[in-house]
Amino acid sequence: CERNFLSMPINVDESSVATGTTERPITPEVSSEAHVQPTKELLRQEFLRELVDSAHPEVVRKATTAALEATRDGGNLKQAQAGTLLSLVASRAVEEAQKTETQLEAILSQLLDQRMKKLENRMAMMDDVESILEAEKVALELERRDLYTARCRHWFGGT
């Protein structure tokens, strides 16, 4: 029932709403131009159909009930239908935002993991450089001692 309510055209004549007759043709009137290029109305209808079909039935039911309740006193059918569609669009936007947020969290997590690996690699390289410098320091100390020993031998008449 809610899906039928939402599939009704929004631009229904006010006089037909007041009399309770909202007749629609069984088959849509399609001109030869519509086969060549979809009109704005056909695209809108396709979007609305996809929106309603993709929405959770409980969301559709609650949105329709809330819109009808809000427009019950002095409201009209167009306002209720527009309110329901607006709530479905908002619901879809929230779902898309949650999906996007989840994707962003995953990307951010991957980015942080990569940065941590990069820092760990840099730390490992620094440890290697530190080891090389320590070995160089030991080698220089040995060369200094050898040079001191050679000078002492030269000064004191050694061989």
Tab-separated table of C-alpha atoms in Angstrom:
chain	number	residue	atom	x	y	z
A	1	CYS	CA	0.000	0.000	0.000
A	2	GLU	CA	2.821	2.399	0.913
A	3	ARG	CA	4.649	1.585	-2.314
A	4	ASN	CA	1.497	2.307	-4.345
A	5	PHE	CA	1.032	5.553	-2.456
A	6	LEU	CA	4.585	6.586	-3.262
A	7	SER	CA	4.312	5.575	-6.911
A	8	MET	CA	1.425	7.978	-7.489
A	9	PRO	CA	2.421	11.137	-9.350
A	10	ILE	CA	3.085	14.062	-7.042
A	11	ASN	CA	1.538	16.579	-9.410
A	12	VAL	CA	-2.037	15.279	-8.926
A	13	ASP	CA	-4.798	17.819	-9.549
A	14	GLU	CA	-6.224	19.277	-6.304
A	15	SER	CA	-9.813	18.771	-7.531
A	16	SER	CA	-9.214	15.074	-8.090
A	17	VAL	CA	-7.771	14.736	-4.564
A	18	ALA	CA	-10.828	16.468	-3.090
A	19	THR	CA	-13.223	14.145	-4.932
A	20	GLY	CA	-11.106	11.102	-4.190
A	21	THR	CA	-10.483	10.217	-7.826
A	22	THR	CA	-6.901	9.930	-8.832
A	23	GLU	CA	-7.163	8.084	-12.099
A	24	ARG	CA	-4.040	7.035	-13.878
A	25	PRO	CA	-3.837	5.268	-17.181
A	26	ILE	CA	-2.949	1.588	-16.941
A	27	THR	CA	-0.303	1.930	-19.599
A	28	PRO	CA	1.840	5.039	-19.577
A	29	GLU	CA	1.478	7.342	-22.530
A	30	VAL	CA	4.747	7.245	-24.384
A	31	SER	CA	5.425	9.416	-27.372
A	32	SER	CA	7.830	8.450	-30.111
A	33	GLU	CA	10.372	10.937	-28.716
A	34	ALA	CA	10.354	9.197	-25.344
A	35	HIS	CA	11.744	6.043	-26.949
A	36	VAL	CA	14.665	7.973	-28.320
A	37	GLN	CA	15.491	10.060	-25.260
A	38	PRO	CA	14.137	9.516	-21.721
A	39	THR	CA	12.291	12.523	-20.428
A	40	LYS	CA	12.872	14.182	-17.127
A	41	GLU	CA	9.624	12.738	-15.792
A	42	LEU	CA	10.607	9.178	-16.746
A	43	LEU	CA	13.979	9.619	-15.057
A	44	ARG	CA	12.265	10.985	-11.947
A	45	GLN	CA	9.834	8.069	-11.876
A	46	GLU	CA	12.673	5.575	-12.298
A	47	PHE	CA	14.602	7.265	-9.477
A	48	LEU	CA	11.559	7.188	-7.181
A	49	ARG	CA	10.837	3.553	-8.043
A	50	GLU	CA	14.423	2.591	-7.270
A	51	LEU	CA	14.331	4.638	-4.069
A	52	VAL	CA	11.166	2.966	-2.814
A	53	ASP	CA	12.232	-0.528	-3.911
A	54	SER	CA	15.640	-0.239	-2.276
A	55	ALA	CA	14.280	1.104	1.014
A	56	HIS	CA	13.658	-1.237	3.907
A	57	PRO	CA	9.896	-1.959	4.183
A	58	GLU	CA	9.818	-0.865	7.801
A	59	VAL	CA	11.366	2.486	6.866
A	60	VAL	CA	8.798	2.964	4.108
A	61	ARG	CA	5.953	2.117	6.474
A	62	LYS	CA	7.131	4.444	9.233
A	63	ALA	CA	7.908	7.292	6.837
A	64	THR	CA	4.500	7.009	5.199
A	65	THR	CA	2.707	6.837	8.543
A	66	ALA	CA	4.608	9.842	9.879
A	67	ALA	CA	3.939	11.888	6.743
A	68	LEU	CA	0.245	11.046	6.764
A	69	GLU	CA	-0.005	11.885	10.463
A	70	ALA	CA	1.742	15.212	9.929
A	71	THR	CA	-0.556	16.201	7.077
A	72	ARG	CA	-3.770	14.807	8.534
A	73	ASP	CA	-4.985	18.153	9.893
A	74	GLY	CA	-5.422	20.402	6.873
A	75	GLY	CA	-2.726	18.722	4.821
A	76	ASN	CA	-3.114	17.149	1.443
A	77	LEU	CA	-1.995	14.031	-0.332
A	78	LYS	CA	0.808	15.773	-2.235
A	79	GLN	CA	2.372	17.028	0.983
A	80	ALA	CA	2.198	13.587	2.583
A	81	GLN	CA	3.703	11.930	-0.456
A	82	ALA	CA	6.447	14.545	-0.731
A	83	GLY	CA	7.202	14.202	2.990
A	84	THR	CA	7.450	10.439	2.690
A	85	LEU	CA	9.772	10.661	-0.301
A	86	LEU	CA	11.860	13.241	1.496
A	87	SER	CA	12.241	10.936	4.483
A	88	LEU	CA	13.234	8.060	2.188
A	89	VAL	CA	15.832	10.254	0.507
A	90	ALA	CA	17.136	11.260	3.939
A	91	SER	CA	17.241	7.611	4.991
A	92	ARG	CA	19.201	6.693	1.886
A	93	ALA	CA	21.555	9.623	2.451
A	94	VAL	CA	22.231	8.419	5.994
A	95	GLU	CA	22.932	4.900	4.703
A	96	GLU	CA	25.300	6.243	2.060
A	97	ALA	CA	27.015	8.438	4.654
A	98	GLN	CA	27.499	5.437	6.919
A	99	LYS	CA	28.947	3.400	4.037
A	100	THR	CA	31.254	6.260	3.115
A	101	GLU	CA	32.318	6.676	6.726
A	102	THR	CA	33.093	2.966	6.973
A	103	GLN	CA	35.133	3.141	3.770
A	104	LEU	CA	36.995	6.193	5.037
A	105	GLU	CA	37.744	4.452	8.319
A	106	ALA	CA	39.153	1.468	6.410
A	107	ILE	CA	41.273	3.726	4.196
A	108	LEU	CA	42.504	5.682	7.207
A	109	SER	CA	43.391	2.444	8.987
A	110	GLN	CA	45.360	1.262	5.946
A	111	LEU	CA	47.104	4.622	5.737
A	112	LEU	CA	48.084	4.484	9.400
A	113	ASP	CA	49.330	0.904	8.992
A	114	GLN	CA	51.479	1.946	6.044
A	115	ARG	CA	52.894	4.926	7.947
A	116	MET	CA	53.700	2.690	10.924
A	117	LYS	CA	55.493	0.218	8.631
A	118	LYS	CA	57.403	3.107	7.082
A	119	LEU	CA	58.452	4.348	10.524
A	120	GLU	CA	59.420	0.828	11.593
A	121	ASN	CA	61.546	0.491	8.446
A	122	ARG	CA	63.206	3.830	9.169
A	123	MET	CA	63.912	2.727	12.742
A	124	ALA	CA	65.424	-0.511	11.461
A	125	MET	CA	67.591	1.461	9.019
A	126	MET	CA	68.676	3.786	11.849
A	127	ASP	CA	69.597	0.751	13.943
A	128	ASP	CA	71.674	-0.546	11.026
A	129	VAL	CA	73.366	2.847	10.596
A	130	GLU	CA	74.034	2.953	14.338
A	131	SER	CA	75.644	-0.494	14.171
A	132	ILE	CA	77.784	0.565	11.207
A	133	LEU	CA	78.866	3.738	13.028
A	134	GLU	CA	79.706	1.757	16.147
A	135	ALA	CA	81.833	-0.647	14.091
A	136	GLU	CA	83.527	2.329	12.401
A	137	LYS	CA	84.206	3.857	15.824
A	138	VAL	CA	85.842	0.646	17.006
A	139	ALA	CA	87.916	0.467	13.792
A	140	LEU	CA	89.037	4.102	14.202
A	141	GLU	CA	89.978	3.477	17.821
A	142	LEU	CA	92.101	0.486	16.762
A	143	GLU	CA	93.783	2.554	14.032
A	144	ARG	CA	94.453	5.346	16.550
A	145	ARG	CA	96.097	2.878	18.901
A	146	ASP	CA	98.176	1.411	16.077
A	147	LEU	CA	99.270	4.912	15.030
A	148	TYR	CA	100.182	5.788	18.656
A	149	THR	CA	102.159	2.573	18.971
A	150	ALA	CA	103.985	3.237	15.690
A	151	ARG	CA	104.888	6.794	16.799
A	152	CYS	CA	106.106	5.598	20.174
A	153	ARG	CA	108.365	3.070	18.501
A	154	HIS	CA	109.682	5.745	16.148
A	155	TRP	CA	110.380	8.206	19.000
A	156	PHE	CA	111.971	5.757	21.306
A	157	GLY	CA	114.080	4.119	18.664
A	158	GLY	CA	112.075	1.005	18.104
A	159	THR	CA	111.949	-0.866	14.909
